[in-house]
Coordinates of C-alpha atoms in Angstrom, one line a residue:
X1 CA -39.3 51.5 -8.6
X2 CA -38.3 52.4 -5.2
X3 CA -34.8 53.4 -6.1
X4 CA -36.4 55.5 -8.9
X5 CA -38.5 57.1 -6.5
X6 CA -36.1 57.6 -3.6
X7 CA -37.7 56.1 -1.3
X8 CA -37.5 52.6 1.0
X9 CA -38.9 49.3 0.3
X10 CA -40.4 50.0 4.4
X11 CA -41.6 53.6 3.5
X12 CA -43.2 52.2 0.3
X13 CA -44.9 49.4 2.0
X14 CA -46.7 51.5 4.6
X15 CA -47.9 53.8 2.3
X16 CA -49.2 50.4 0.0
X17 CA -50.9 49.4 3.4
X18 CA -51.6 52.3 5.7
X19 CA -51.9 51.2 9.4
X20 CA -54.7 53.0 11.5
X21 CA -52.3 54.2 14.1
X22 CA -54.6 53.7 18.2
X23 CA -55.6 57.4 18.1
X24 CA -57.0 57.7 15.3
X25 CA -58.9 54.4 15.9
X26 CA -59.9 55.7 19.6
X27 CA -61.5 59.0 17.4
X28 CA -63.2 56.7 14.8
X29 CA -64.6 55.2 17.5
X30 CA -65.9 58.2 19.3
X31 CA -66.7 59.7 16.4
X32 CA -69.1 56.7 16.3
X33 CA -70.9 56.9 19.4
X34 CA -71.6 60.5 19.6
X35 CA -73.4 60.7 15.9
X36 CA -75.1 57.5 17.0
X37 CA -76.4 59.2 20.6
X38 CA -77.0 62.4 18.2
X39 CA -79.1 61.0 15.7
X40 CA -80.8 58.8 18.5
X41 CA -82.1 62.1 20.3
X42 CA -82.9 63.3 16.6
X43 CA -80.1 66.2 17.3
X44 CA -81.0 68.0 20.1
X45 CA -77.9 66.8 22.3
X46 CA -75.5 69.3 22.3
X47 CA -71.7 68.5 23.5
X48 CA -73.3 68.2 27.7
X49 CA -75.3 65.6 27.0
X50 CA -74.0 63.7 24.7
X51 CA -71.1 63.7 27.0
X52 CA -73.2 62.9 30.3
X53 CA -74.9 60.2 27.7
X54 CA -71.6 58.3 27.1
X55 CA -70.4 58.4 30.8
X56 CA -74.1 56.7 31.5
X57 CA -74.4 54.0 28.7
X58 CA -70.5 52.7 28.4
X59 CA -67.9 52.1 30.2
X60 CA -64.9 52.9 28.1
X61 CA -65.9 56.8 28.4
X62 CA -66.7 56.8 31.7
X63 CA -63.6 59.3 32.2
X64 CA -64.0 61.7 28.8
X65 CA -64.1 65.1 28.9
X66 CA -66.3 68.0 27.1
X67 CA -63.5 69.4 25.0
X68 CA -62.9 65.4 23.2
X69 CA -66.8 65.0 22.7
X70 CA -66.8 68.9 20.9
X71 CA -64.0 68.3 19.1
X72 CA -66.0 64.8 18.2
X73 CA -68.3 67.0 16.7
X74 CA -66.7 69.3 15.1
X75 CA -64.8 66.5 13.2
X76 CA -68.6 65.2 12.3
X77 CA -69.7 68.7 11.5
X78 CA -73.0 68.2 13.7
X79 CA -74.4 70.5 16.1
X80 CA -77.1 70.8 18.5
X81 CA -80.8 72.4 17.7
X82 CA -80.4 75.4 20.0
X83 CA -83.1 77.2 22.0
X84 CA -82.7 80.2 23.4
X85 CA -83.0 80.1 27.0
X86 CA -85.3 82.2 29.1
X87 CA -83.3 84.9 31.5
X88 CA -85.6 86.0 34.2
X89 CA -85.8 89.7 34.5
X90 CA -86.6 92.3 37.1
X91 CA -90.4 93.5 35.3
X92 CA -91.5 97.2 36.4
X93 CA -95.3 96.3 35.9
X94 CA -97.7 96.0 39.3
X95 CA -99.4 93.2 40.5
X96 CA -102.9 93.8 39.7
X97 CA -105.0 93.6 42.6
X98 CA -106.8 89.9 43.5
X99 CA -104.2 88.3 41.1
X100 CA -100.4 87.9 43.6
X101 CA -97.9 86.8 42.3
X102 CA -96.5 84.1 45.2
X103 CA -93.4 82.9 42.8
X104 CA -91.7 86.2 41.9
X105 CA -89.5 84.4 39.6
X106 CA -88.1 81.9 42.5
X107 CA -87.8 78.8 40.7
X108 CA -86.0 76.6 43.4
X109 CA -87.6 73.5 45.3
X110 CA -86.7 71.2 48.1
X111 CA -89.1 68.3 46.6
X112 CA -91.5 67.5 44.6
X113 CA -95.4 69.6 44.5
X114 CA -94.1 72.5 46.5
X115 CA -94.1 74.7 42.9
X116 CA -96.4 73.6 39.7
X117 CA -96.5 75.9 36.9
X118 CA -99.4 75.9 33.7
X119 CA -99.6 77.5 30.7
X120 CA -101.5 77.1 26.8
X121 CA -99.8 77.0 23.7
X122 CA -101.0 76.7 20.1
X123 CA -100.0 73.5 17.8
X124 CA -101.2 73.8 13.9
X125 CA -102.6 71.4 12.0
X126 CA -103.5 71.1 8.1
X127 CA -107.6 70.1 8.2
X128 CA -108.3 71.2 11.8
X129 CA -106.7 74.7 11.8
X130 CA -105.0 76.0 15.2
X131 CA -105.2 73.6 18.0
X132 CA -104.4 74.4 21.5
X133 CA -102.0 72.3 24.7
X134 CA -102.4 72.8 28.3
X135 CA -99.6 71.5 30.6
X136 CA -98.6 71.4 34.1
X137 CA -94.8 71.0 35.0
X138 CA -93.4 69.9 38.5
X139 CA -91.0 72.8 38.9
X140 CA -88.5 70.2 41.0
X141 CA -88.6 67.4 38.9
X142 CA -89.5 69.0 35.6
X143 CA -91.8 66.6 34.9
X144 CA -94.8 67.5 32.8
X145 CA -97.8 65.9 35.3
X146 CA -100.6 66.8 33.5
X147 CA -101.9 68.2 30.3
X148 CA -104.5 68.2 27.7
X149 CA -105.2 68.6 24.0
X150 CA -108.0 70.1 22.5
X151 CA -109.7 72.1 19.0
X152 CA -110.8 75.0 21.5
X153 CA -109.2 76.9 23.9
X154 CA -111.7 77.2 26.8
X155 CA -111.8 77.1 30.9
X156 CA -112.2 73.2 29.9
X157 CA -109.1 72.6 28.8
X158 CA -107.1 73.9 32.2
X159 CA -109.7 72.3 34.0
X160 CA -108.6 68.9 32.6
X161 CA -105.2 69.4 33.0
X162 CA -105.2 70.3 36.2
X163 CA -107.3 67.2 37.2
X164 CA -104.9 65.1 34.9
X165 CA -102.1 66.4 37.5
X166 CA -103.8 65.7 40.3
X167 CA -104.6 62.1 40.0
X168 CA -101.4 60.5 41.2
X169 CA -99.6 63.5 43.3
X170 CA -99.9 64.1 46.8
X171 CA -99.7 67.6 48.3
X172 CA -100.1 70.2 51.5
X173 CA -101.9 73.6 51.5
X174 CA -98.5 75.1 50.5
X175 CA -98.3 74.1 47.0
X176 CA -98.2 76.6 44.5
X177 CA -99.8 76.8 41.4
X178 CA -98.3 79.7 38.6
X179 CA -99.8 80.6 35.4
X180 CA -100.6 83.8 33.9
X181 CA -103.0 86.3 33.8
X182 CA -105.6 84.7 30.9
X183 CA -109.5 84.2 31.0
X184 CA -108.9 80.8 31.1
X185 CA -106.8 80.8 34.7
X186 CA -108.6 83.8 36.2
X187 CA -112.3 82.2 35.4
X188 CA -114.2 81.7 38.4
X189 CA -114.5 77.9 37.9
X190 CA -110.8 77.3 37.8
X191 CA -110.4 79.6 41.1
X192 CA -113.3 77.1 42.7
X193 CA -111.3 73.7 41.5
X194 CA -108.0 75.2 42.9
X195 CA -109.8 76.2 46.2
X196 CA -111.3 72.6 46.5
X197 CA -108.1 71.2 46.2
X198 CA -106.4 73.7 48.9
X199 CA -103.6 74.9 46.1
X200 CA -102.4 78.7 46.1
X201 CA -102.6 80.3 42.7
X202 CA -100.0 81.9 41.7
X203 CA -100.2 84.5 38.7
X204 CA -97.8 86.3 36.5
X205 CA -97.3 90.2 35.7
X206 CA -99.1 91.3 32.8
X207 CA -96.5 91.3 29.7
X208 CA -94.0 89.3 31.3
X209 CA -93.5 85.6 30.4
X210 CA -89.6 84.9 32.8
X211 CA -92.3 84.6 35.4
X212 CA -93.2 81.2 34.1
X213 CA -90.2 80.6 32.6
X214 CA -90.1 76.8 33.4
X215 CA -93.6 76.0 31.4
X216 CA -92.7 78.5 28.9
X217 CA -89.3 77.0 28.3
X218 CA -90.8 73.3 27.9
X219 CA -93.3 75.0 25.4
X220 CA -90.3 76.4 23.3
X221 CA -88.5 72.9 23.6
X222 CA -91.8 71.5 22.3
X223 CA -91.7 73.3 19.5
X224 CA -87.7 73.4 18.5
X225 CA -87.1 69.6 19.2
X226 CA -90.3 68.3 17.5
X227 CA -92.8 70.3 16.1
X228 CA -91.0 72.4 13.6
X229 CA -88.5 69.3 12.8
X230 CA -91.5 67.7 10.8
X231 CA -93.9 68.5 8.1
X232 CA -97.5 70.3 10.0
X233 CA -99.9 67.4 11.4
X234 CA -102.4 66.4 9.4
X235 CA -105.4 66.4 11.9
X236 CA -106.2 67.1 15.5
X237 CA -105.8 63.1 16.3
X238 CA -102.2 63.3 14.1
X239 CA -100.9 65.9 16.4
X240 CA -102.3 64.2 19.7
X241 CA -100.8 61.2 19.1
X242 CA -97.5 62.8 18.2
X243 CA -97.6 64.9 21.5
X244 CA -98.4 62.0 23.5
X245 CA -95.4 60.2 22.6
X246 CA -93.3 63.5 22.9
X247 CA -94.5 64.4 26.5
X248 CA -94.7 60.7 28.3
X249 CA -91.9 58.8 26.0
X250 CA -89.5 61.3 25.2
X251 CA -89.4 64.0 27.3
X252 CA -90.6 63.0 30.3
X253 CA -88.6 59.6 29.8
X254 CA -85.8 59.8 27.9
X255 CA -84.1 63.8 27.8
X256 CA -82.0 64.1 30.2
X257 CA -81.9 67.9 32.1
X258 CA -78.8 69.6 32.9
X259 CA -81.0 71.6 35.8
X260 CA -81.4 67.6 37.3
X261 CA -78.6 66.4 37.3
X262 CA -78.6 64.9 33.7
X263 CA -81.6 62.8 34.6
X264 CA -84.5 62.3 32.8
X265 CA -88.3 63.6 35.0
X266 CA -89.0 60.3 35.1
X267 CA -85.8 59.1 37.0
X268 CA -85.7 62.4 39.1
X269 CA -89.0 61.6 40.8
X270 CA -88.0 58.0 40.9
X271 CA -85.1 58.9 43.2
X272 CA -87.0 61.7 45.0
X273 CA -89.1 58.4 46.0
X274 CA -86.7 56.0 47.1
X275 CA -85.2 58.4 48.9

């Protein structure tokens, strides 16, 4: 048959048992671990990540490079859940008077509770109707310290996430505290709290969220990575228990930051401790 053909006995041989050459066995491989770490972190890794992911967990990639893990994935035809990033901007509206603004879009630390920022955002739910999440972030860490879940949006629910924050942090009169401009942080019984506990409030310019671009940005990852990647939560209860495990197992715990270091919150103030 091979004479028919015109081909050699060798030639027809390899074709009858094809030999994975050690490239294509190194991609397999890869190709291996990066959907793995991608479907692990349910697809918000993008090409970063996953590669600070690999260097971190095994030791055969300890040297790999961004372009192999994109190329990676573009031979898996997977890409990451984008969102868009916040680009502070210079806003022309005045402070109003009684209401500074001690931040002005100066996001850097030295440590941790020099710089806290707060804000609300609105989670839906099918028998309970709009339901509301207050948080706190650690500007220097990231971490989310504090927050609180509840069916009504009142001066309660900052109240409770600010004391949630407070409980295991340590501070000097030079901490600030940033939020915006609503009822809720302006209400005379939030201004007392923050005066009791000696911490400078801190407020944005009327229409222009990049002044509390770190909360606002956690917010939009809250809501990207895991809120619209499911079906709506059933009940109040459904959706706390589903942030819970979002805030204090995953994203406190287990995302990694590019802003950090490619550490997680949690292992950013572990080190800011030790150190």
């Amino acid at each position: 048959m091979c004479k028919v053909l015109g081909v050699s006995r060798a030639t027809f041989y390899r074709w009858l048992n094809p030999k994975v050459s050690k490239r294509k066995e190194g991609q397999l491989e890869l190709d291996k671990q990066v959907l793995s770490i991608y479907n692990d972190y349910h697809g918000i890794y993008g090409a970063k990540k996953i590669r600070e992911t690999l260097i971190s967990t095994l030791d055969n990639y300890q040297y790999i490079s961004l372009k192999r893990v994109q190329k990676s994935m573009k031979r898996l035809k997977i890409r990451s859940i984008t969102v868009r990033k916040f680009k502070p901007f210079k806003s022309n509206e005045k402070i109003p008077n009684g209401y500074p603004n001690h931040l002005k879009q100066n996001f850097s630390t030295s440590a941790l509770n020099q710089k806290w920022v707060a804000d609300i955002t609105y989670i839906d739910t099918c028998e309970d109707g709009w339901c509301y999440l207050s948080t706190i972030m650690d500007l220097h860490s990231k971490k989310i310290i504090g927050y609180h879940f509840d069916k009504q949006m009142t001066t309660d629910i900052v109240i409770k996430s600010l004391n949630s924050a407070c409980l295991n942090r340590k501070w000097d009169s030079q901490l600030i505290l940033h939020t915006d401009l609503g009822s809720q942080y302006t209400s005379l019984a939030y201004e007392q709290l923050l005066t009791e506990k000696k911490i400078k409030h801190s407020y944005s310019r009327k229409g222009c969220p990049y002044d509390n671009a770190g909360i606002e940005s956690f917010h939009a990852s809250l809501k990207k990575e895991h809120v619209y990647q499911r079906p709506v939560y059933r009940d109040f209860a459904d959706a706390k228990q589903c942030i819970f495990r979002y805030v204090h197992h995953f994203y406190n715990g287990r995302r990694i930051h590019g802003s950090i270091n490619y550490l997680t919150p949690n292992q950013m103030e572990l080190n800011q401790h030790s150190a």
